Amino acid sequence: MDKVTISDLSQHEGKEVELRGWVYNTRSIGKIWFIILRDGTGLLQGVVVKGEASTDAFLLEQKLSQEDSVIITGLVKKEPRSVGGFELGIKDIIIINHVTEEYPISHKEHGADFLMTNRHLWLRSKRQNAIMRIRHQTVKAIRDFFDSNGFTLIDSPIFTSNAVEGTTTLFEVDYFERSAYLTQSGQLYQEAGATAFGKTYCFGPTFRAEKSKTRRHLTEFWMVEPEMAFVDIDENMTWAENLVGYIVSKVLENCKNEFDVLERDINILKHIVPPFPRITYDEAFEILKSNGSKFEYGNDFGAPDETILSQHFDKPLMIHRWPADIKAFYMKRDSNNNKLALGVDMIAPEGYGEIIGGGQREDNIETLVKRIRHHDLPLEPFKWYLDLRKYGSVPHSGFGLGLERTVAWLCGTRHIRETIPFPRTMTRLEP
Ligand code: 4AD
Ligand code: MG
């Protein structure tokens, strides 16, 4: 007999098959009863009819619990009214593990905190399943994009000796007789990569000891960071919009069912095709002012400001040329205005906030040394980084796309914690 999964039942219509999974639910209507099975690839309704199923199987009705692990066999029938379009005429049910305590997550509503405490079980639910599949397809799209555009994967280390994005959000760890920090960004190592390979990227977990409890902040999140030699801020923005456009097209192609489960309006996403609007920080400031915002020039945009700005455009918005004082030490200044840094942020539509941060890097060694000092950073850990300006320095740019913020936007989930299998926040280290 064929051992199959729910997702490929369509290839087995009219045949008897074996499925392995977990009991999602059961219900009875007199002489027949139904078992809803989940196997990680989908849900399937099995129909248990006296005389057609084995006597043992038929008698299991009162005995099965939610999340019992089972092997079931039966006949695959087309049934458009059923979940997934197929039904199984049950022949036999074998219980592998019987759940004797009540499963914590029932089919009624639970609070977010309770669900997060039970994250290891919550991942089995339909909605969480859909989000994780979209995350997977997003990761795959990102890798495919860079792999097919001439980028080499250069993994950045996680233990580092220096800050990249300011010293206030560093996680310090004991590193033998000295201190190390969990990386905030792999960028500096990609800059070494770009001068060795032309175009590189890294994709891995990054860490910020941010004392923020917003729905957009994790202490551990995944970031993909491309870096390109001989690329200025304008071309950098073109790469950023093409990446995001590609991700959207791929998840739309591969995740139809998942978007259905999430009840996400995909017509909004279908519209996300490059080019994306590009405005300067000064122009963004004007938009905020004309909308009655009390935003003060020179600050970073807060979540409400980003929401106002994103509502002005129906595509992701790129904001470039920022007041240098609020940007990182490595950013190159605008040759037309020394107060501005050649940084760019991409703001997702619908109020999902900043998904990309990046820009053109300072390539002059003297200027860079000055900036490191100005930011009160120790020079010693940056010696190797300065070498990149000493030996064959070139104009170069790159950016970092936050995976979870991107997935939150794609899925339309308000809180970022649902977009990573096991979220780490200020208040959560378990499970
Ligand atoms: O804007 P950020 O801080 O930029 C950098 O780290 C650059 N060094 C990247 C580069 O140029 N290679 O972070 C980049 C992105 C943000 O736009 C956001 O999407 C995400 O990383 N991000 C976070 N996501 C979740 N939780 C947090 N605490 C995040 N901080 C940043
Ligand atoms: Mg940023």
Short mmCIF file of C-alpha atoms in Angstrom, two decimals, residues 7-279:
data_model
loop_
_atom_site.label_atom_id
_atom_site.label_comp_id
_atom_site.label_asym_id
_atom_site.label_seq_id
_atom_site.Cartn_x
_atom_site.Cartn_y
_atom_site.Cartn_z
CA SER A 7 -0.73 17.20 0.33
CA ASP A 8 -0.41 14.68 -2.49
CA LEU A 9 -3.68 12.79 -2.13
CA SER A 10 -4.80 14.01 -5.55
CA GLN A 11 -2.37 11.53 -7.11
CA HIS A 12 -4.03 8.63 -5.30
CA GLU A 13 -7.73 9.09 -6.02
CA GLY A 14 -9.60 5.80 -5.94
CA LYS A 15 -6.71 3.98 -4.25
CA GLU A 16 -6.25 2.63 -0.78
CA VAL A 17 -3.47 4.50 1.07
CA GLU A 18 -1.78 4.73 4.43
CA LEU A 19 -1.41 8.08 6.23
CA ARG A 20 0.47 8.96 9.40
CA GLY A 21 -0.41 11.89 11.56
CA TRP A 22 -2.29 13.30 14.52
CA VAL A 23 -5.94 13.53 15.45
CA TYR A 24 -7.07 17.13 14.99
CA ASN A 25 -10.71 16.61 15.86
CA THR A 26 -13.53 14.07 15.77
CA ARG A 27 -17.29 14.44 15.41
CA SER A 28 -20.19 12.13 15.15
CA ILE A 29 -23.52 12.08 13.30
CA GLY A 30 -25.21 8.89 14.44
CA LYS A 31 -24.15 5.83 12.49
CA ILE A 32 -21.03 7.39 11.04
CA TRP A 33 -18.31 9.50 12.58
CA PHE A 34 -15.52 11.69 11.25
CA ILE A 35 -11.90 12.00 12.11
CA ILE A 36 -9.96 15.09 11.05
CA LEU A 37 -6.34 14.15 10.63
CA ARG A 38 -3.39 16.50 10.31
CA ASP A 39 -0.04 15.27 9.07
CA GLY A 40 1.93 18.51 8.80
CA THR A 41 1.12 18.86 5.10
CA GLY A 42 -2.60 19.55 5.51
CA LEU A 43 -5.89 18.45 7.01
CA LEU A 44 -8.01 15.53 5.87
CA GLN A 45 -11.46 14.33 6.82
CA GLY A 46 -11.81 10.59 7.28
CA VAL A 47 -15.27 9.02 7.29
CA VAL A 48 -15.77 6.02 9.55
CA VAL A 49 -18.77 3.94 8.52
CA LYS A 50 -19.91 0.79 10.31
CA GLY A 51 -19.34 -2.20 8.07
CA GLU A 52 -16.79 -0.39 5.88
CA ALA A 53 -14.23 0.30 8.60
CA SER A 54 -12.81 -2.51 10.71
CA THR A 55 -14.80 -3.19 13.88
CA ASP A 56 -11.84 -2.08 16.02
CA ALA A 57 -11.56 1.20 14.16
CA PHE A 58 -15.28 1.88 14.35
CA LEU A 59 -15.24 1.42 18.13
CA LEU A 60 -12.45 3.99 18.58
CA GLU A 61 -14.84 6.92 18.34
CA GLN A 62 -15.08 7.54 22.08
CA LYS A 63 -11.45 6.66 22.71
CA LEU A 64 -9.54 9.06 20.45
CA SER A 65 -8.17 12.27 21.93
CA GLN A 66 -6.97 15.44 20.23
CA GLU A 67 -3.30 14.94 19.17
CA ASP A 68 -3.28 11.14 19.43
CA SER A 69 -0.68 10.00 16.91
CA VAL A 70 -2.17 7.48 14.51
CA ILE A 71 -1.70 5.47 11.34
CA ILE A 72 -4.84 5.30 9.25
CA THR A 73 -5.65 3.42 6.08
CA GLY A 74 -8.52 4.01 3.73
CA LEU A 75 -9.83 4.78 0.28
CA VAL A 76 -9.16 8.20 -1.29
CA LYS A 77 -12.35 9.82 -2.64
CA LYS A 78 -12.85 13.15 -4.32
CA GLU A 79 -15.02 15.38 -2.13
CA PRO A 80 -15.09 19.06 -3.12
CA ARG A 81 -16.98 20.03 0.07
CA SER A 82 -14.26 18.60 2.30
CA VAL A 83 -11.04 20.32 3.45
CA GLY A 84 -8.40 19.86 0.75
CA GLY A 85 -10.97 18.49 -1.72
CA PHE A 86 -10.56 14.83 -0.71
CA GLU A 87 -11.95 12.46 1.86
CA LEU A 88 -10.78 9.14 3.17
CA GLY A 89 -13.13 6.19 3.53
CA ILE A 90 -11.50 4.75 6.67
CA LYS A 91 -10.59 1.07 6.77
CA ASP A 92 -8.36 0.99 9.81
CA ILE A 93 -6.93 3.19 12.58
CA ILE A 94 -3.89 2.26 14.67
CA ILE A 95 -3.03 4.44 17.67
CA ILE A 96 0.72 5.03 18.12
CA ASN A 97 0.51 7.24 21.19
CA HIS A 98 -2.68 7.95 23.10
CA VAL A 99 -2.98 11.34 24.80
CA THR A 100 -4.32 10.82 28.30
CA GLU A 101 -4.21 14.41 29.53
CA GLU A 102 -6.25 17.14 27.96
CA TYR A 103 -4.29 18.87 25.18
CA PRO A 104 -3.60 22.46 26.32
CA ILE A 105 -4.60 24.08 23.04
CA SER A 106 -8.24 23.30 22.37
CA HIS A 107 -10.30 24.53 19.44
CA LYS A 108 -11.50 27.56 21.38
CA GLU A 109 -9.80 30.96 21.68
CA HIS A 110 -6.70 31.35 23.84
CA GLY A 111 -4.74 34.43 24.88
CA ALA A 112 -1.50 35.29 23.04
CA ASP A 113 0.68 34.87 26.11
CA PHE A 114 -0.72 31.40 26.86
CA LEU A 115 -0.16 30.40 23.24
CA MET A 116 3.42 31.71 23.30
CA THR A 117 4.13 29.71 26.47
CA ASN A 118 2.88 26.70 24.53
CA ARG A 119 4.72 27.68 21.36
CA HIS A 120 6.14 24.15 20.98
CA LEU A 121 2.55 22.91 20.59
CA TRP A 122 1.03 26.01 19.03
CA LEU A 123 3.22 25.47 15.96
CA ARG A 124 0.88 22.57 15.09
CA SER A 125 -2.05 24.89 14.51
CA LYS A 126 -3.30 25.83 11.07
CA ARG A 127 -2.46 29.51 11.24
CA GLN A 128 1.04 29.00 12.63
CA ASN A 129 1.65 26.33 10.05
CA ALA A 130 0.72 28.75 7.28
CA ILE A 131 3.00 31.49 8.64
CA MET A 132 5.98 29.12 8.93
CA ARG A 133 5.48 27.89 5.38
CA ILE A 134 5.45 31.48 4.12
CA ARG A 135 8.61 32.12 6.14
CA HIS A 136 10.22 29.09 4.52
CA GLN A 137 9.27 30.23 1.02
CA THR A 138 10.54 33.73 1.81
CA VAL A 139 13.92 32.34 2.87
CA LYS A 140 14.06 30.20 -0.25
CA ALA A 141 13.17 33.15 -2.48
CA ILE A 142 15.89 35.28 -0.85
CA ARG A 143 18.55 32.60 -1.38
CA ASP A 144 17.44 31.93 -4.95
CA PHE A 145 17.51 35.64 -5.72
CA PHE A 146 21.10 36.12 -4.60
CA ASP A 147 22.35 32.76 -5.83
CA SER A 148 21.06 33.46 -9.33
CA ASN A 149 22.39 37.02 -9.44
CA GLY A 150 26.09 36.35 -9.00
CA PHE A 151 26.34 36.68 -5.20
CA THR A 152 28.57 34.37 -3.14
CA LEU A 153 27.41 33.29 0.29
CA ILE A 154 29.96 34.41 2.90
CA ASP A 155 28.78 33.60 6.42
CA SER A 156 29.55 36.30 8.96
CA PRO A 157 30.55 35.23 12.48
CA ILE A 158 28.16 35.47 15.42
CA PHE A 159 30.78 36.20 18.09
CA THR A 160 32.29 39.62 17.40
CA SER A 161 34.58 42.01 19.21
CA ASN A 162 32.89 45.22 18.16
CA ALA A 163 29.59 47.07 17.74
CA VAL A 164 28.09 47.74 14.32
CA GLU A 165 24.79 49.39 15.15
CA GLY A 166 25.60 51.34 18.31
CA THR A 167 26.82 50.17 21.69
CA THR A 168 23.50 50.33 23.52
CA THR A 169 22.05 47.15 22.06
CA LEU A 170 24.99 44.76 22.47
CA PHE A 171 24.65 41.39 24.14
CA GLU A 172 27.91 40.85 25.95
CA VAL A 173 29.17 37.32 26.57
CA ASP A 174 32.14 35.90 28.42
CA TYR A 175 34.74 34.90 25.89
CA PHE A 176 37.58 33.21 27.75
CA GLU A 177 39.57 36.05 29.34
CA ARG A 178 37.76 38.80 27.46
CA SER A 179 34.38 40.08 26.33
CA ALA A 180 32.68 39.27 23.07
CA TYR A 181 29.35 40.41 21.66
CA LEU A 182 26.64 38.61 19.77
CA THR A 183 26.58 40.13 16.32
CA GLN A 184 24.15 42.97 15.60
CA SER A 185 24.79 42.70 11.87
CA GLY A 186 27.13 40.77 9.58
CA GLN A 187 27.73 43.83 7.43
CA LEU A 188 31.36 44.62 8.22
CA TYR A 189 32.39 41.09 7.27
CA GLN A 190 30.39 41.35 4.05
CA GLU A 191 32.43 44.43 3.20
CA ALA A 192 35.49 42.21 3.40
CA GLY A 193 33.58 39.69 1.30
CA ALA A 194 32.63 42.21 -1.37
CA THR A 195 36.27 43.19 -1.93
CA ALA A 196 37.16 39.50 -2.23
CA PHE A 197 34.21 38.34 -4.38
CA GLY A 198 32.50 41.46 -5.79
CA LYS A 199 29.04 40.58 -4.54
CA THR A 200 28.35 38.60 -1.36
CA TYR A 201 25.60 38.00 1.17
CA CYS A 202 25.14 36.48 4.58
CA PHE A 203 21.89 35.23 6.04
CA GLY A 204 21.64 34.33 9.68
CA PRO A 205 20.54 35.27 13.16
CA THR A 206 21.48 38.69 14.54
CA PHE A 207 21.03 40.02 18.05
CA ARG A 208 19.93 43.27 19.63
CA ALA A 209 19.64 43.80 23.36
CA GLU A 210 16.89 46.26 22.66
CA LYS A 211 14.81 47.20 25.64
CA SER A 212 11.77 47.48 23.39
CA LYS A 213 8.55 45.63 23.90
CA THR A 214 6.93 46.65 20.63
CA ARG A 215 5.31 44.24 18.22
CA ARG A 216 8.21 44.87 15.81
CA HIS A 217 11.16 43.96 18.02
CA LEU A 218 12.87 40.67 18.73
CA THR A 219 16.18 40.26 20.53
CA GLU A 220 17.14 37.52 18.06
CA PHE A 221 16.06 37.96 14.46
CA TRP A 222 17.21 36.83 11.05
CA MET A 223 18.72 39.22 8.59
CA VAL A 224 19.96 38.81 5.02
CA GLU A 225 22.77 41.20 4.16
CA PRO A 226 24.05 41.66 0.62
CA GLU A 227 27.13 43.80 -0.02
CA MET A 228 28.38 44.96 -3.42
CA ALA A 229 31.63 46.51 -4.58
CA PHE A 230 31.46 49.34 -7.13
CA VAL A 231 27.80 50.01 -6.29
CA ASP A 232 26.46 53.39 -5.18
CA ILE A 233 23.34 54.18 -3.16
CA ASP A 234 21.11 54.39 -6.24
CA GLU A 235 22.05 50.97 -7.54
CA ASN A 236 21.77 49.67 -3.98
CA MET A 237 18.14 50.79 -3.93
CA THR A 238 17.54 49.01 -7.22
CA TRP A 239 18.86 45.76 -5.73
CA ALA A 240 16.68 46.26 -2.65
CA GLU A 241 13.47 46.79 -4.63
CA ASN A 242 14.23 43.90 -6.97
CA LEU A 243 14.81 41.57 -4.02
CA VAL A 244 11.53 42.53 -2.36
CA GLY A 245 9.65 42.32 -5.68
CA TYR A 246 11.06 38.84 -6.24
CA ILE A 247 10.14 37.64 -2.73
CA VAL A 248 6.56 38.84 -3.18
CA SER A 249 6.19 37.18 -6.58
CA LYS A 250 7.53 33.87 -5.25
CA VAL A 251 5.37 33.67 -2.14
CA LEU A 252 2.32 34.59 -4.21
CA GLU A 253 3.19 31.76 -6.56
CA ASN A 254 3.94 29.16 -3.85
CA CYS A 255 1.73 30.01 -0.88
CA LYS A 256 -1.85 30.34 -2.17
CA ASN A 257 -3.34 27.99 0.44
CA GLU A 258 -1.38 29.62 3.24
CA PHE A 259 -2.66 33.09 2.34
CA ASP A 260 -6.19 31.62 2.28
CA VAL A 261 -5.74 30.25 5.80
CA LEU A 262 -4.50 33.66 6.97
CA GLU A 263 -7.31 35.45 5.10
CA ARG A 264 -4.66 37.76 3.69
CA ASP A 265 -5.83 40.04 0.89
CA ILE A 266 -3.31 39.09 -1.78
CA ASN A 267 -4.54 41.71 -4.23
CA ILE A 268 -2.56 44.21 -2.19
CA LEU A 269 0.57 42.07 -2.56
CA LYS A 270 0.04 41.50 -6.30
CA HIS A 271 0.61 45.19 -6.72
CA ILE A 272 4.12 45.11 -5.20
CA VAL A 273 6.15 45.30 -8.41
CA PRO A 274 9.32 47.46 -8.77
CA PRO A 275 10.13 50.28 -9.18
CA PHE A 276 9.27 51.48 -5.68
CA PRO A 277 9.00 55.16 -4.74
CA ARG A 278 12.22 56.82 -3.50
CA ILE A 279 12.07 59.98 -1.43
#
